[in-house]
């Protein structure tokens, strides 16, 4: 009961933070949609089957978006919030990297995941004269799994960013470098690689392939993906939890400095 109460309080904190940064969220989503359209239009026009290309690209963009969100969430907690004293406030209340990321998950899933999928589906449909609600026509089980695992993706990458930030001196540079890495299995589908399953080293690739499978365009069998989800999701969660705890231990031992 105590754990449930704690998580509910974390969600409340996340709601308050989201309300304070609502304008930034809206700007970020619109900006992301416009940049994504710049990628989708040429790729689709050069494809012999534009609709299939849309269904391949958009799940990848959504998966990459949540991974990127996680990276910036972890960086935010250990970078900008240090300057404002908010990181210290969290830590004084027994909350660390893991707790901060958890409190942001539901809002990020709705805005960076569901809203981005809906907006990209609506906007892109206009270029090719297809049903504007095509993104709602996927297999409901696979869509639910794909969107749910996006929270695990954000937690994993937020914890990874936190660990690298506290462990090294490269500061926010890690975030930029990892944003290139997360294109593997997302923007670039896992099935295009010589050894496709290697792409699942990137947790976002699992979410992307689940969404692709829901629209019938994944290079993986849906049943295999469901089995992989059951095996890999706990693994991603455990690794993320370990990395976040290591970050907290390093902060407790060495302190935390503000870096530009």
mmCIF file of C-alpha atoms in Angstrom:
data_model
loop_
_atom_site.group_PDB
_atom_site.id
_atom_site.type_symbol
_atom_site.label_atom_id
_atom_site.label_comp_id
_atom_site.label_asym_id
_atom_site.label_seq_id
_atom_site.Cartn_x
_atom_site.Cartn_y
_atom_site.Cartn_z
ATOM 1 C CA UNK A 1 0.000 0.000 0.000
ATOM 2 C CA UNK A 2 2.856 2.349 0.851
ATOM 3 C CA UNK A 3 4.466 1.695 -2.538
ATOM 4 C CA UNK A 4 1.174 2.400 -4.350
ATOM 5 C CA UNK A 5 0.755 5.647 -2.421
ATOM 6 C CA UNK A 6 4.302 6.662 -3.295
ATOM 7 C CA UNK A 7 3.762 6.063 -6.999
ATOM 8 C CA UNK A 8 0.490 7.966 -6.947
ATOM 9 C CA UNK A 9 2.325 10.894 -5.374
ATOM 10 C CA UNK A 10 4.977 10.654 -8.067
ATOM 11 C CA UNK A 11 2.273 10.827 -10.727
ATOM 12 C CA UNK A 12 0.846 13.895 -9.011
ATOM 13 C CA UNK A 13 4.278 15.552 -9.082
ATOM 14 C CA UNK A 14 4.572 14.651 -12.763
ATOM 15 C CA UNK A 15 1.194 16.239 -13.467
ATOM 16 C CA UNK A 16 2.230 19.458 -11.740
ATOM 17 C CA UNK A 17 5.512 19.569 -13.671
ATOM 18 C CA UNK A 18 3.686 18.929 -16.952
ATOM 19 C CA UNK A 19 1.279 21.767 -16.219
ATOM 20 C CA UNK A 20 4.192 24.111 -15.574
ATOM 21 C CA UNK A 21 5.857 23.092 -18.855
ATOM 22 C CA UNK A 22 2.733 22.672 -21.001
ATOM 23 C CA UNK A 23 3.822 25.307 -23.541
ATOM 24 C CA UNK A 24 7.165 23.565 -23.969
ATOM 25 C CA UNK A 25 5.412 20.227 -24.491
ATOM 26 C CA UNK A 26 3.136 21.648 -27.190
ATOM 27 C CA UNK A 27 6.027 23.375 -28.955
ATOM 28 C CA UNK A 28 8.116 20.220 -28.796
ATOM 29 C CA UNK A 29 5.365 18.026 -30.281
ATOM 30 C CA UNK A 30 4.622 20.432 -33.137
ATOM 31 C CA UNK A 31 8.321 20.819 -33.882
ATOM 32 C CA UNK A 32 8.765 17.037 -33.869
ATOM 33 C CA UNK A 33 5.844 16.515 -36.231
ATOM 34 C CA UNK A 34 7.167 19.050 -38.740
ATOM 35 C CA UNK A 35 10.666 17.525 -38.722
ATOM 36 C CA UNK A 36 9.182 14.054 -39.088
ATOM 37 C CA UNK A 37 7.094 15.139 -42.079
ATOM 38 C CA UNK A 38 10.285 16.371 -43.762
ATOM 39 C CA UNK A 39 11.580 12.813 -43.437
ATOM 40 C CA UNK A 40 8.339 11.071 -44.389
ATOM 41 C CA UNK A 41 7.545 12.999 -47.580
ATOM 42 C CA UNK A 42 10.722 12.224 -49.594
ATOM 43 C CA UNK A 43 10.929 8.653 -48.276
ATOM 44 C CA UNK A 44 7.342 7.936 -49.235
ATOM 45 C CA UNK A 45 7.517 9.583 -52.662
ATOM 46 C CA UNK A 46 10.599 7.539 -53.512
ATOM 47 C CA UNK A 47 8.904 4.330 -52.403
ATOM 48 C CA UNK A 48 6.874 2.103 -54.747
ATOM 49 C CA UNK A 49 4.365 1.733 -51.903
ATOM 50 C CA UNK A 50 4.021 5.036 -49.975
ATOM 51 C CA UNK A 51 1.401 3.700 -47.540
ATOM 52 C CA UNK A 52 3.654 0.829 -46.467
ATOM 53 C CA UNK A 53 6.507 3.294 -46.025
ATOM 54 C CA UNK A 54 4.330 5.442 -43.770
ATOM 55 C CA UNK A 55 3.499 2.432 -41.618
ATOM 56 C CA UNK A 56 7.181 1.560 -41.383
ATOM 57 C CA UNK A 57 8.437 5.059 -40.615
ATOM 58 C CA UNK A 58 5.870 6.475 -38.214
ATOM 59 C CA UNK A 59 6.166 3.701 -35.576
ATOM 60 C CA UNK A 60 9.934 4.140 -35.788
ATOM 61 C CA UNK A 61 9.642 7.889 -35.277
ATOM 62 C CA UNK A 62 7.378 7.367 -32.260
ATOM 63 C CA UNK A 63 9.797 4.831 -30.741
ATOM 64 C CA UNK A 64 12.754 7.125 -31.321
ATOM 65 C CA UNK A 65 10.794 10.038 -29.847
ATOM 66 C CA UNK A 66 10.201 8.281 -26.509
ATOM 67 C CA UNK A 67 13.818 7.111 -26.353
ATOM 68 C CA UNK A 68 14.955 10.681 -26.992
ATOM 69 C CA UNK A 69 12.498 11.927 -24.358
ATOM 70 C CA UNK A 70 14.038 9.548 -21.838
ATOM 71 C CA UNK A 71 17.539 10.775 -22.644
ATOM 72 C CA UNK A 72 16.546 14.392 -22.129
ATOM 73 C CA UNK A 73 14.560 13.595 -18.970
ATOM 74 C CA UNK A 74 17.599 11.993 -17.336
ATOM 75 C CA UNK A 75 19.813 14.824 -18.523
ATOM 76 C CA UNK A 76 17.332 17.423 -17.305
ATOM 77 C CA UNK A 77 17.262 16.008 -13.784
ATOM 78 C CA UNK A 78 21.056 16.051 -13.493
ATOM 79 C CA UNK A 79 21.783 19.168 -15.501
ATOM 80 C CA UNK A 80 19.362 22.100 -15.614
ATOM 81 C CA UNK A 81 17.426 21.225 -12.476
ATOM 82 C CA UNK A 82 20.665 21.250 -10.483
ATOM 83 C CA UNK A 83 21.014 24.971 -11.195
ATOM 84 C CA UNK A 84 17.501 25.664 -9.851
ATOM 85 C CA UNK A 85 17.972 23.509 -6.767
ATOM 86 C CA UNK A 86 15.150 21.169 -7.785
ATOM 87 C CA UNK A 87 17.441 18.133 -7.962
ATOM 88 C CA UNK A 88 18.501 18.724 -4.362
ATOM 89 C CA UNK A 89 14.858 19.082 -3.350
ATOM 90 C CA UNK A 90 14.018 15.709 -4.895
ATOM 91 C CA UNK A 91 17.008 14.034 -3.252
ATOM 92 C CA UNK A 92 16.246 15.515 0.157
ATOM 93 C CA UNK A 93 12.875 13.766 -0.072
ATOM 94 C CA UNK A 94 14.479 10.421 -0.881
ATOM 95 C CA UNK A 95 13.779 10.628 -4.613
ATOM 96 C CA UNK A 96 16.400 10.046 -7.280
ATOM 97 C CA UNK A 97 16.818 9.593 -11.023
ATOM 98 C CA UNK A 98 14.425 6.639 -11.223
ATOM 99 C CA UNK A 99 11.622 8.432 -9.350
ATOM 100 C CA UNK A 100 11.906 11.580 -11.460
ATOM 101 C CA UNK A 101 11.653 9.610 -14.691
ATOM 102 C CA UNK A 102 8.687 7.581 -13.390
ATOM 103 C CA UNK A 103 6.732 10.712 -12.505
ATOM 104 C CA UNK A 104 7.022 11.960 -16.097
ATOM 105 C CA UNK A 105 6.107 8.675 -17.848
ATOM 106 C CA UNK A 106 2.292 8.935 -18.216
ATOM 107 C CA UNK A 107 2.351 12.483 -19.578
ATOM 108 C CA UNK A 108 5.248 11.719 -21.923
ATOM 109 C CA UNK A 109 3.490 8.590 -23.206
ATOM 110 C CA UNK A 110 0.310 10.542 -23.955
ATOM 111 C CA UNK A 111 2.052 13.494 -25.589
ATOM 112 C CA UNK A 112 5.196 12.058 -27.188
ATOM 113 C CA UNK A 113 3.669 8.657 -27.898
ATOM 114 C CA UNK A 114 -0.082 8.710 -28.512
ATOM 115 C CA UNK A 115 -0.376 12.372 -29.589
ATOM 116 C CA UNK A 116 2.641 12.103 -31.896
ATOM 117 C CA UNK A 117 1.274 8.925 -33.496
ATOM 118 C CA UNK A 118 -2.118 10.577 -34.021
ATOM 119 C CA UNK A 119 -0.720 13.829 -35.422
ATOM 120 C CA UNK A 120 1.754 12.107 -37.730
ATOM 121 C CA UNK A 121 -1.007 9.775 -38.939
ATOM 122 C CA UNK A 122 -3.377 12.665 -39.613
ATOM 123 C CA UNK A 123 -0.830 14.941 -41.282
ATOM 124 C CA UNK A 124 0.786 12.266 -43.444
ATOM 125 C CA UNK A 125 -2.572 10.903 -44.635
ATOM 126 C CA UNK A 126 -3.231 14.202 -46.390
ATOM 127 C CA UNK A 127 -0.249 13.756 -48.700
ATOM 128 C CA UNK A 128 -1.415 10.397 -50.018
ATOM 129 C CA UNK A 129 -5.198 10.630 -49.855
ATOM 130 C CA UNK A 130 -5.628 7.760 -47.402
ATOM 131 C CA UNK A 131 -7.969 7.387 -44.428
ATOM 132 C CA UNK A 132 -6.907 9.994 -41.807
ATOM 133 C CA UNK A 133 -7.649 7.449 -39.074
ATOM 134 C CA UNK A 134 -5.531 4.649 -40.540
ATOM 135 C CA UNK A 135 -3.339 4.715 -37.433
ATOM 136 C CA UNK A 136 -6.358 3.498 -35.397
ATOM 137 C CA UNK A 137 -6.812 0.423 -37.569
ATOM 138 C CA UNK A 138 -3.947 -1.638 -36.179
ATOM 139 C CA UNK A 139 -4.232 -4.808 -34.125
ATOM 140 C CA UNK A 140 -5.383 -3.482 -30.708
ATOM 141 C CA UNK A 141 -3.284 -5.938 -28.679
ATOM 142 C CA UNK A 142 -0.074 -5.125 -30.539
ATOM 143 C CA UNK A 143 -0.797 -1.378 -30.473
ATOM 144 C CA UNK A 144 -1.352 -1.553 -26.707
ATOM 145 C CA UNK A 145 1.863 -3.519 -26.195
ATOM 146 C CA UNK A 146 3.787 -1.125 -28.444
ATOM 147 C CA UNK A 147 2.580 1.978 -26.626
ATOM 148 C CA UNK A 148 2.941 0.457 -23.145
ATOM 149 C CA UNK A 149 6.526 -0.637 -23.741
ATOM 150 C CA UNK A 150 7.343 2.948 -24.716
ATOM 151 C CA UNK A 151 7.269 3.783 -20.989
ATOM 152 C CA UNK A 152 9.937 1.138 -20.431
ATOM 153 C CA UNK A 153 11.929 2.683 -23.276
ATOM 154 C CA UNK A 154 11.848 6.107 -21.641
ATOM 155 C CA UNK A 155 12.791 4.703 -18.246
ATOM 156 C CA UNK A 156 15.702 2.746 -19.723
ATOM 157 C CA UNK A 157 17.176 5.687 -21.607
ATOM 158 C CA UNK A 158 16.568 8.155 -18.795
ATOM 159 C CA UNK A 159 18.486 5.885 -16.422
ATOM 160 C CA UNK A 160 21.243 5.356 -19.002
ATOM 161 C CA UNK A 161 21.644 9.110 -19.518
ATOM 162 C CA UNK A 162 21.737 9.593 -15.747
ATOM 163 C CA UNK A 163 24.407 6.939 -15.300
ATOM 164 C CA UNK A 164 26.636 8.241 -18.084
ATOM 165 C CA UNK A 165 26.207 11.800 -16.842
ATOM 166 C CA UNK A 166 27.282 10.938 -13.308
ATOM 167 C CA UNK A 167 29.970 8.480 -14.391
ATOM 168 C CA UNK A 168 31.746 10.597 -17.027
ATOM 169 C CA UNK A 169 32.732 14.183 -17.746
ATOM 170 C CA UNK A 170 31.105 14.400 -21.171
ATOM 171 C CA UNK A 171 28.011 16.092 -19.767
ATOM 172 C CA UNK A 172 25.140 16.570 -22.216
ATOM 173 C CA UNK A 173 27.262 15.344 -25.131
ATOM 174 C CA UNK A 174 26.118 11.822 -24.282
ATOM 175 C CA UNK A 175 22.572 12.787 -25.092
ATOM 176 C CA UNK A 176 23.466 13.917 -28.599
ATOM 177 C CA UNK A 177 25.564 10.817 -29.268
ATOM 178 C CA UNK A 178 22.886 8.429 -28.063
ATOM 179 C CA UNK A 179 20.239 10.140 -30.171
ATOM 180 C CA UNK A 180 22.139 8.844 -33.202
ATOM 181 C CA UNK A 181 22.317 5.319 -31.747
ATOM 182 C CA UNK A 182 18.556 5.108 -31.134
ATOM 183 C CA UNK A 183 17.843 5.321 -34.871
ATOM 184 C CA UNK A 184 18.877 1.637 -34.995
ATOM 185 C CA UNK A 185 15.696 -0.419 -35.112
ATOM 186 C CA UNK A 186 13.456 2.648 -35.074
ATOM 187 C CA UNK A 187 13.928 4.929 -38.074
ATOM 188 C CA UNK A 188 15.969 2.123 -39.644
ATOM 189 C CA UNK A 189 13.787 -1.014 -39.183
ATOM 190 C CA UNK A 190 15.373 -3.987 -37.425
ATOM 191 C CA UNK A 191 14.505 -6.302 -40.323
ATOM 192 C CA UNK A 192 16.896 -4.421 -42.658
ATOM 193 C CA UNK A 193 20.016 -5.549 -40.778
ATOM 194 C CA UNK A 194 22.003 -8.737 -41.507
ATOM 195 C CA UNK A 195 21.306 -9.873 -37.917
ATOM 196 C CA UNK A 196 17.895 -8.318 -37.165
ATOM 197 C CA UNK A 197 17.629 -9.409 -33.523
ATOM 198 C CA UNK A 198 20.741 -7.390 -32.645
ATOM 199 C CA UNK A 199 18.582 -4.282 -33.083
ATOM 200 C CA UNK A 200 16.697 -5.246 -29.906
ATOM 201 C CA UNK A 201 19.711 -4.093 -27.917
ATOM 202 C CA UNK A 202 17.882 -0.819 -28.446
ATOM 203 C CA UNK A 203 14.653 -1.150 -26.390
ATOM 204 C CA UNK A 204 12.889 1.361 -28.656
ATOM 205 C CA UNK A 205 13.184 -1.072 -31.562
ATOM 206 C CA UNK A 206 10.874 -3.521 -29.781
ATOM 207 C CA UNK A 207 8.159 -0.875 -29.389
ATOM 208 C CA UNK A 208 8.586 0.193 -33.015
ATOM 209 C CA UNK A 209 8.318 -3.384 -34.309
ATOM 210 C CA UNK A 210 5.224 -4.058 -32.200
ATOM 211 C CA UNK A 211 3.526 -1.018 -33.739
ATOM 212 C CA UNK A 212 4.683 -2.029 -37.212
ATOM 213 C CA UNK A 213 3.362 -5.546 -36.649
ATOM 214 C CA UNK A 214 -0.005 -4.096 -35.635
ATOM 215 C CA UNK A 215 -0.205 -2.553 -39.134
ATOM 216 C CA UNK A 216 1.079 -5.723 -40.815
ATOM 217 C CA UNK A 217 4.418 -4.333 -42.031
ATOM 218 C CA UNK A 218 6.933 -5.764 -39.545
ATOM 219 C CA UNK A 219 9.643 -8.138 -40.690
ATOM 220 C CA UNK A 220 8.954 -10.223 -37.566
ATOM 221 C CA UNK A 221 6.176 -12.657 -36.807
ATOM 222 C CA UNK A 222 3.687 -11.068 -34.342
ATOM 223 C CA UNK A 223 3.736 -14.117 -32.038
ATOM 224 C CA UNK A 224 7.540 -13.973 -31.873
ATOM 225 C CA UNK A 225 7.338 -10.287 -30.980
ATOM 226 C CA UNK A 226 4.860 -10.975 -28.160
ATOM 227 C CA UNK A 227 7.197 -13.665 -26.766
ATOM 228 C CA UNK A 228 10.145 -11.282 -27.053
ATOM 229 C CA UNK A 229 8.141 -8.604 -25.257
ATOM 230 C CA UNK A 230 7.580 -10.940 -22.309
ATOM 231 C CA UNK A 231 11.308 -11.710 -22.110
ATOM 232 C CA UNK A 232 12.881 -8.365 -22.969
ATOM 233 C CA UNK A 233 10.600 -5.921 -21.151
ATOM 234 C CA UNK A 234 11.540 -7.154 -17.629
ATOM 235 C CA UNK A 235 15.187 -7.158 -18.738
ATOM 236 C CA UNK A 236 15.030 -3.538 -19.919
ATOM 237 C CA UNK A 237 13.248 -2.559 -16.694
ATOM 238 C CA UNK A 238 15.827 -4.269 -14.504
ATOM 239 C CA UNK A 239 18.779 -2.736 -16.354
ATOM 240 C CA UNK A 240 17.161 0.709 -16.155
ATOM 241 C CA UNK A 241 16.546 0.308 -12.424
ATOM 242 C CA UNK A 242 20.152 -0.798 -11.803
ATOM 243 C CA UNK A 243 21.554 2.128 -13.811
ATOM 244 C CA UNK A 244 19.378 4.646 -11.957
ATOM 245 C CA UNK A 245 20.464 3.238 -8.583
ATOM 246 C CA UNK A 246 24.108 3.395 -9.652
ATOM 247 C CA UNK A 247 23.558 7.045 -10.570
ATOM 248 C CA UNK A 248 22.131 7.778 -7.129
ATOM 249 C CA UNK A 249 25.063 5.991 -5.467
ATOM 250 C CA UNK A 250 27.577 8.027 -7.468
ATOM 251 C CA UNK A 251 25.795 11.271 -6.562
ATOM 252 C CA UNK A 252 25.737 10.306 -2.869
ATOM 253 C CA UNK A 253 29.444 9.494 -2.977
ATOM 254 C CA UNK A 254 30.825 12.289 -5.131
ATOM 255 C CA UNK A 255 28.108 14.946 -5.191
ATOM 256 C CA UNK A 256 26.689 16.576 -8.283
ATOM 257 C CA UNK A 257 27.884 19.679 -10.042
ATOM 258 C CA UNK A 258 26.029 21.996 -12.386
ATOM 259 C CA UNK A 259 27.295 21.749 -15.964
ATOM 260 C CA UNK A 260 26.313 23.905 -18.911
#
